[in-house]
Coordinates of C-alpha atoms and ligand atoms in Angstrom, one line a residue:
M1065 CA 0.0 0.0 0.0
A1066 CA 1.1 3.5 -0.7
K1067 CA 1.9 5.7 2.3
P1068 CA -0.1 9.0 2.6
A1069 CA 1.8 12.1 1.6
K1070 CA 3.7 13.4 4.5
N1071 CA 2.0 16.8 4.7
K1072 CA -1.5 15.3 4.8
K1073 CA -2.4 14.5 8.4
L1074 CA -4.2 11.3 9.0
G1075 CA -7.2 11.6 11.3
R1076 CA -7.6 9.3 14.3
N1077 CA -10.7 7.7 12.7
D1078 CA -9.3 7.4 9.2
P1079 CA -8.3 4.0 7.9
C1080 CA -4.7 3.3 8.8
H1081 CA -2.1 3.9 6.2
C1082 CA -0.8 0.3 6.5
G1083 CA -3.8 -1.1 4.8
S1084 CA -5.0 -3.2 7.7
G1085 CA -8.5 -1.8 7.3
R1086 CA -8.5 -0.8 11.0
K1087 CA -8.9 2.8 12.2
Y1088 CA -5.6 4.7 12.5
K1089 CA -6.2 5.2 16.3
D1090 CA -6.6 1.4 16.8
C1091 CA -3.6 0.5 14.6
H1092 CA -0.4 2.4 13.9
L1093 CA -1.1 5.6 15.8
I1094 CA 0.0 4.1 19.1
I1095 CA 3.2 2.6 17.7
E1096 CA 4.1 5.9 16.0
E1097 CA 3.6 8.0 19.1
A1098 CA 5.7 5.6 21.1
A1099 CA 8.5 5.8 18.5
R1100 CA 8.4 9.6 18.6
S1101 CA 8.6 9.8 22.3
E1102 CA 11.4 7.2 22.4
Q1103 CA 13.3 9.3 19.9
L1104 CA 12.8 12.4 22.1
L1105 CA 14.1 10.5 25.1
L1106 CA 17.2 9.4 23.1
R1107 CA 17.8 13.0 22.1
Q1108 CA 17.6 14.0 25.7
A1109 CA 20.0 11.2 26.6
Q1110 CA 22.5 12.5 24.0
D1111 CA 22.4 15.9 25.8
S1112 CA 22.8 14.4 29.3
L1113 CA 25.2 11.6 28.7
L1114 CA 28.2 13.5 27.4
P1115 CA 28.4 15.9 30.4
K1116 CA 28.2 12.8 32.7
I1117 CA 31.1 11.2 30.8
I1118 CA 33.2 14.4 31.1
E1119 CA 32.4 14.6 34.8
A1120 CA 33.5 11.0 35.2
A1121 CA 36.8 12.0 33.5
Q1122 CA 37.5 14.2 36.5
S1123 CA 37.7 11.1 38.7
V1124 CA 40.9 9.9 36.8
P1125 CA 43.0 13.1 36.9
E1126 CA 46.2 11.1 37.2
Q1127 CA 45.6 10.0 33.5
F1128 CA 45.4 13.6 32.2
P1129 CA 49.1 14.8 31.9
E1130 CA 50.2 12.1 29.5
A1131 CA 47.0 12.4 27.4
F1132 CA 47.3 16.2 27.4
A1133 CA 50.9 16.1 26.2
R1134 CA 50.0 13.7 23.4
F1135 CA 46.9 15.6 22.2
W1136 CA 48.7 18.9 22.1
Q1137 CA 52.0 17.5 21.1
N1138 CA 53.7 19.2 24.1
K1139 CA 52.7 22.6 22.7
Y1140 CA 51.1 23.6 26.0
P1141 CA 52.0 22.8 29.6
F1142 CA 49.3 20.9 31.5
E1143 CA 48.8 23.9 33.8
Q1144 CA 47.5 25.8 30.8
M1145 CA 44.5 23.5 30.5
S1146 CA 42.0 26.1 31.7
D1147 CA 43.1 28.7 29.3
L1148 CA 42.8 26.5 26.2
D1149 CA 39.2 27.3 25.4
A1150 CA 40.4 30.8 24.6
V1151 CA 43.8 30.0 23.1
E1152 CA 42.6 27.1 20.9
D1153 CA 39.0 27.2 19.7
R1154 CA 37.2 25.2 22.5
G1155 CA 40.5 23.6 23.2
A1156 CA 39.8 22.3 26.7
E1157 CA 36.5 20.8 25.6
R1158 CA 38.1 19.2 22.5
F1159 CA 40.8 17.6 24.7
L1160 CA 38.3 16.2 27.2
T1161 CA 36.1 14.8 24.3
W1162 CA 39.2 13.1 22.8
F1163 CA 40.3 11.9 26.3
A1164 CA 36.9 10.2 26.8
F1165 CA 36.6 8.5 23.5
D1166 CA 40.1 7.9 22.3
F1167 CA 42.7 7.8 25.0
H1168 CA 43.6 4.4 26.3
M1169 CA 44.1 4.6 30.0
N1170 CA 46.6 2.6 32.1
N1171 CA 44.2 -0.3 32.1
G1172 CA 44.1 -0.3 28.3
R1173 CA 40.5 0.9 28.0
T1174 CA 39.1 4.2 26.9
L1175 CA 37.0 6.0 29.4
V1176 CA 33.8 5.2 27.5
E1177 CA 34.7 1.5 27.4
Q1178 CA 35.4 1.7 31.2
L1179 CA 32.1 3.4 31.8
N1180 CA 30.2 0.7 30.0
I1181 CA 31.6 -1.7 32.5
A1182 CA 30.9 0.6 35.4
A1183 CA 27.3 1.1 34.2
D1184 CA 26.8 -2.7 34.3
E1185 CA 28.2 -2.9 37.8
G1186 CA 26.0 0.0 38.9
S1187 CA 28.8 2.4 39.8
F1188 CA 28.1 4.7 36.9
E1189 CA 24.4 5.8 37.0
V1190 CA 22.7 6.1 33.6
D1191 CA 19.1 5.8 32.6
P1192 CA 18.1 3.1 30.0
Y1193 CA 18.4 5.5 27.1
E1194 CA 21.8 6.8 28.2
R1195 CA 22.8 3.2 28.6
R1196 CA 21.9 2.4 25.0
L1197 CA 23.9 5.3 23.7
L1198 CA 26.9 4.5 26.0
E1199 CA 27.0 1.1 24.4
Q1200 CA 27.0 2.5 20.8
W1201 CA 29.6 5.1 21.7
R1202 CA 32.3 2.5 22.6
T1203 CA 33.7 2.5 19.1
V1204 CA 33.5 6.2 18.4
R1205 CA 36.9 7.8 17.6
L1206 CA 38.1 11.2 16.5
R1207 CA 37.9 11.2 12.7
P1208 CA 38.2 13.8 9.9
Y1209 CA 35.1 14.4 7.7
I1210 CA 34.4 16.6 4.7
V1211 CA 31.0 18.3 4.4
A1212 CA 29.4 16.8 1.3
E1213 CA 26.0 18.4 1.6
I1214 CA 24.1 20.8 3.8
R1215 CA 20.4 20.2 4.3
K1216 CA 19.0 23.4 5.6
G1217 CA 17.2 23.0 8.9
K1218 CA 17.7 19.2 8.8
G1219 CA 21.4 18.5 9.0
M1220 CA 24.2 17.5 6.7
L1221 CA 26.0 14.7 4.9
L1222 CA 29.6 14.1 6.0
R1223 CA 32.0 11.9 4.2
D1224 CA 34.8 10.2 6.0
L1225 CA 38.1 11.7 4.7
L1226 CA 40.0 8.4 5.5
G1227 CA 37.4 6.2 3.9
E1228 CA 34.4 6.3 1.6
Q1229 CA 31.6 6.1 4.2
E1230 CA 29.0 8.8 4.4
F1231 CA 27.1 9.8 7.4
D1232 CA 23.7 11.4 7.8
V1233 CA 24.2 14.0 10.5
T1234 CA 20.9 15.2 12.0
D1235 CA 22.7 17.8 14.0
Y1236 CA 21.3 20.9 12.3
N1237 CA 22.9 23.2 14.8
A1238 CA 26.3 22.0 13.8
A1239 CA 25.3 22.2 10.1
K1240 CA 24.4 25.9 10.5
R1241 CA 28.1 26.8 11.1
L1242 CA 29.5 24.7 8.2
E1243 CA 29.8 24.9 4.4
V1244 CA 30.2 22.3 1.7
G1245 CA 33.9 21.4 1.3
E1246 CA 34.9 22.3 4.8
V1247 CA 36.4 19.8 7.2
V1248 CA 35.2 18.7 10.6
V1249 CA 37.6 16.9 12.9
G1250 CA 35.3 15.4 15.6
H1251 CA 33.4 12.6 17.1
L1252 CA 30.3 11.4 15.3
T1253 CA 28.0 9.8 17.9
P1254 CA 24.9 7.8 17.0
A1255 CA 22.0 9.5 18.7
D1256 CA 18.2 9.6 18.4
T1257 CA 17.9 6.7 15.9
P1258 CA 14.4 5.4 15.5
L1259 CA 14.3 1.6 16.3
D1260 CA 13.3 0.7 12.7
A1261 CA 15.8 3.0 10.9
P1262 CA 18.3 1.2 8.7
V1263 CA 21.1 3.6 9.6
P1264 CA 21.8 5.6 12.8
N1265 CA 21.2 9.3 13.1
Y1266 CA 24.5 11.0 14.0
Y1267 CA 25.4 14.1 16.0
L1268 CA 28.7 15.8 16.6
G1269 CA 29.5 14.8 20.1
G1270 CA 31.4 17.3 22.2
A1271 CA 33.6 19.9 20.7
A1272 CA 34.9 19.5 17.1
A1273 CA 37.6 21.4 15.1
H1274 CA 36.4 23.2 12.0
L1275 CA 38.8 23.7 9.1
T1276 CA 38.6 25.6 5.8
N1277 CA 38.0 24.0 2.4
D1278 CA 41.7 24.2 1.4
T1279 CA 42.7 21.6 4.0
P1280 CA 41.2 18.2 3.1
Q1281 CA 43.9 17.0 0.8
K1282 CA 46.8 18.0 3.0
L1283 CA 45.1 16.6 6.1
V1284 CA 44.9 13.2 4.3
E1285 CA 48.6 13.5 3.2
F1286 CA 49.6 14.2 6.8
A1287 CA 47.6 11.3 8.1
E1288 CA 49.1 9.0 5.4
L1289 CA 52.6 9.7 6.8
H1290 CA 51.5 8.2 10.1
L1291 CA 49.8 5.3 8.4
A1292 CA 53.1 4.7 6.4
D1293 CA 55.1 4.9 9.6
M1294 CA 53.0 2.2 11.2
R1295 CA 53.2 0.0 8.2
R1296 CA 57.0 -0.2 8.5
E1297 CA 56.4 -2.5 11.5
R1298 CA 53.0 -3.9 10.5
P1299 CA 52.3 -3.9 6.8
D1300 CA 48.6 -4.6 7.2
V1301 CA 47.5 -1.8 9.4
T1302 CA 44.4 0.2 8.3
W1303 CA 43.0 3.6 9.0
S1304 CA 41.0 2.1 11.9
D1305 CA 44.3 1.0 13.5
L1306 CA 45.8 4.4 13.0
L1307 CA 42.8 6.1 14.7
E1308 CA 42.7 3.5 17.5
E1309 CA 46.4 4.2 18.3
R1310 CA 47.2 7.7 17.2
S1311 CA 44.1 9.8 16.5
E1312 CA 45.8 12.7 18.2
V1313 CA 47.8 13.3 15.1
L1314 CA 44.6 14.8 13.5
N1315 CA 44.8 17.4 16.2
H1316 CA 48.5 18.0 15.6
F1317 CA 47.4 19.0 12.0
V1318 CA 44.7 21.2 13.4
I1319 CA 46.8 23.2 15.8
A1320 CA 49.6 23.8 13.2
L1321 CA 47.2 25.6 10.9
P1322 CA 47.2 29.4 10.9
R1323 CA 44.2 30.8 12.7
E1324 CA 43.7 33.9 10.5
A1325 CA 44.3 33.8 6.7
P1326 CA 44.7 30.5 4.9
D1327 CA 48.4 29.9 4.1
P1328 CA 49.2 26.9 1.8
S1329 CA 52.9 27.0 2.6
V1330 CA 52.1 26.2 6.3
M1331 CA 50.4 23.0 5.2
E1332 CA 53.2 22.1 2.7
R1333 CA 55.7 22.5 5.5
L1334 CA 53.6 20.5 7.9
V1335 CA 53.7 17.5 5.6
S1336 CA 57.4 17.8 4.8
D1337 CA 58.3 18.3 8.5
G1338 CA 56.2 15.4 9.4
R1339 CA 58.0 13.2 6.8
I1340 CA 61.4 14.3 8.2
A1341 CA 60.3 13.7 11.8
L1342 CA 59.2 10.2 10.9
Q1343 CA 62.3 9.6 8.8
L1344 CA 60.3 8.8 5.7
T1345 CA 61.0 9.8 2.1
K1346 CA 58.3 10.5 -0.5
E1347 CA 59.3 7.3 -2.1
S1348 CA 59.0 5.2 1.0
V1349 CA 55.6 6.7 1.9
A1350 CA 54.3 5.8 -1.6
S1351 CA 55.6 2.3 -1.4
L1352 CA 54.3 1.7 2.2
L1353 CA 50.9 2.9 1.1
G1354 CA 51.2 0.6 -1.9
R1355 CA 51.2 3.1 -4.7
M1356 CA 53.5 4.6 -7.3
L1357 CA 55.1 8.0 -6.9
P1358 CA 53.5 10.5 -9.2
K1359 CA 55.8 11.1 -12.2
D1360 CA 56.4 14.8 -11.5
E1361 CA 57.7 14.1 -8.0
E1362 CA 61.4 13.4 -8.0
P1363 CA 62.6 10.9 -5.3
E1364 CA 64.5 12.7 -2.6
E1365 CA 67.2 10.1 -2.2
P1366 CA 69.5 9.6 -5.1
E1367 CA 68.9 6.3 -6.8
A1368 CA 71.6 3.7 -6.7
E1369 CA 73.9 4.2 -9.7
K1370 CA 72.7 2.2 -12.6
T1371 CA 75.0 -0.4 -13.9
D1372 CA 74.7 -2.5 -17.0
D1373 CA 73.5 -5.4 -14.8
S1374 CA 70.4 -3.5 -13.8
E1375 CA 69.2 -3.2 -17.3
E1376 CA 66.9 -5.8 -18.5
K1377 CA 67.9 -7.8 -21.5
P1378 CA 65.4 -8.0 -24.2
A1379 CA 63.9 -11.4 -24.4
Ligands
LIG2428 ZN1 -1.7 0.3 10.7

């Protein structure tokens, strides 16, 4: 059966749109109202859960200094934490969000993973809706996304810069501040997803960094250096492994960018300095990532002198 047009409101006594022949009030009305109120409760849980998690972070202050140094690449002393919201755009909040989702504590778990256990044991109090989100948030990590589409008043479509996946982000407040082509480095948290929906609704959880539209390609190049570096030891590592172990490098890229006018030379330097710091050449990066060096890019290291032996004999 065809569903009624969305703008036409079905009366309580009208036949139900499902074609059962029963009145709407005796059929799908109740189910649909329940789904709506459940979605509302999940949305409220999204708003209440993150502050609870951040509050729980305050109970493990001994874990902060190491995490802080890693996230800010030793750019700031830990004592400066409280100034960072001013110095770096929402810096303290961005750090705490990363700490909660990404940083592996002494016990090997992230705070969100730890809180899932604590919730089961009853030592972290959450309501059933918060509990459901907390479970889904276990695997959320800091990632870079490009804004693929803005849907006014509804949200936006974000594409993972380190993959092909696209995410429907129903966070229309976040969408208001963004434009197509810009980059968001943040945490996409599944939120008020209706039970029968095929894919989750996502929100930007906590504070995210927002980059101009000249940055996506260089950000990927920068991240690729770290992927190449990891592949020297473990040739099979993927983007997920990188983000599991080193998602702070995304923030290192963010904090190196100029805050006023765009400056392409800064990004160029960021990538070449990164390559030097990791002791990689353009050639080794290309080969570790399993691709050819573009023809216009000369290898930095002189090739071994060609001898007659290296030339292939015609068959
Ligand atoms: Zn029905």
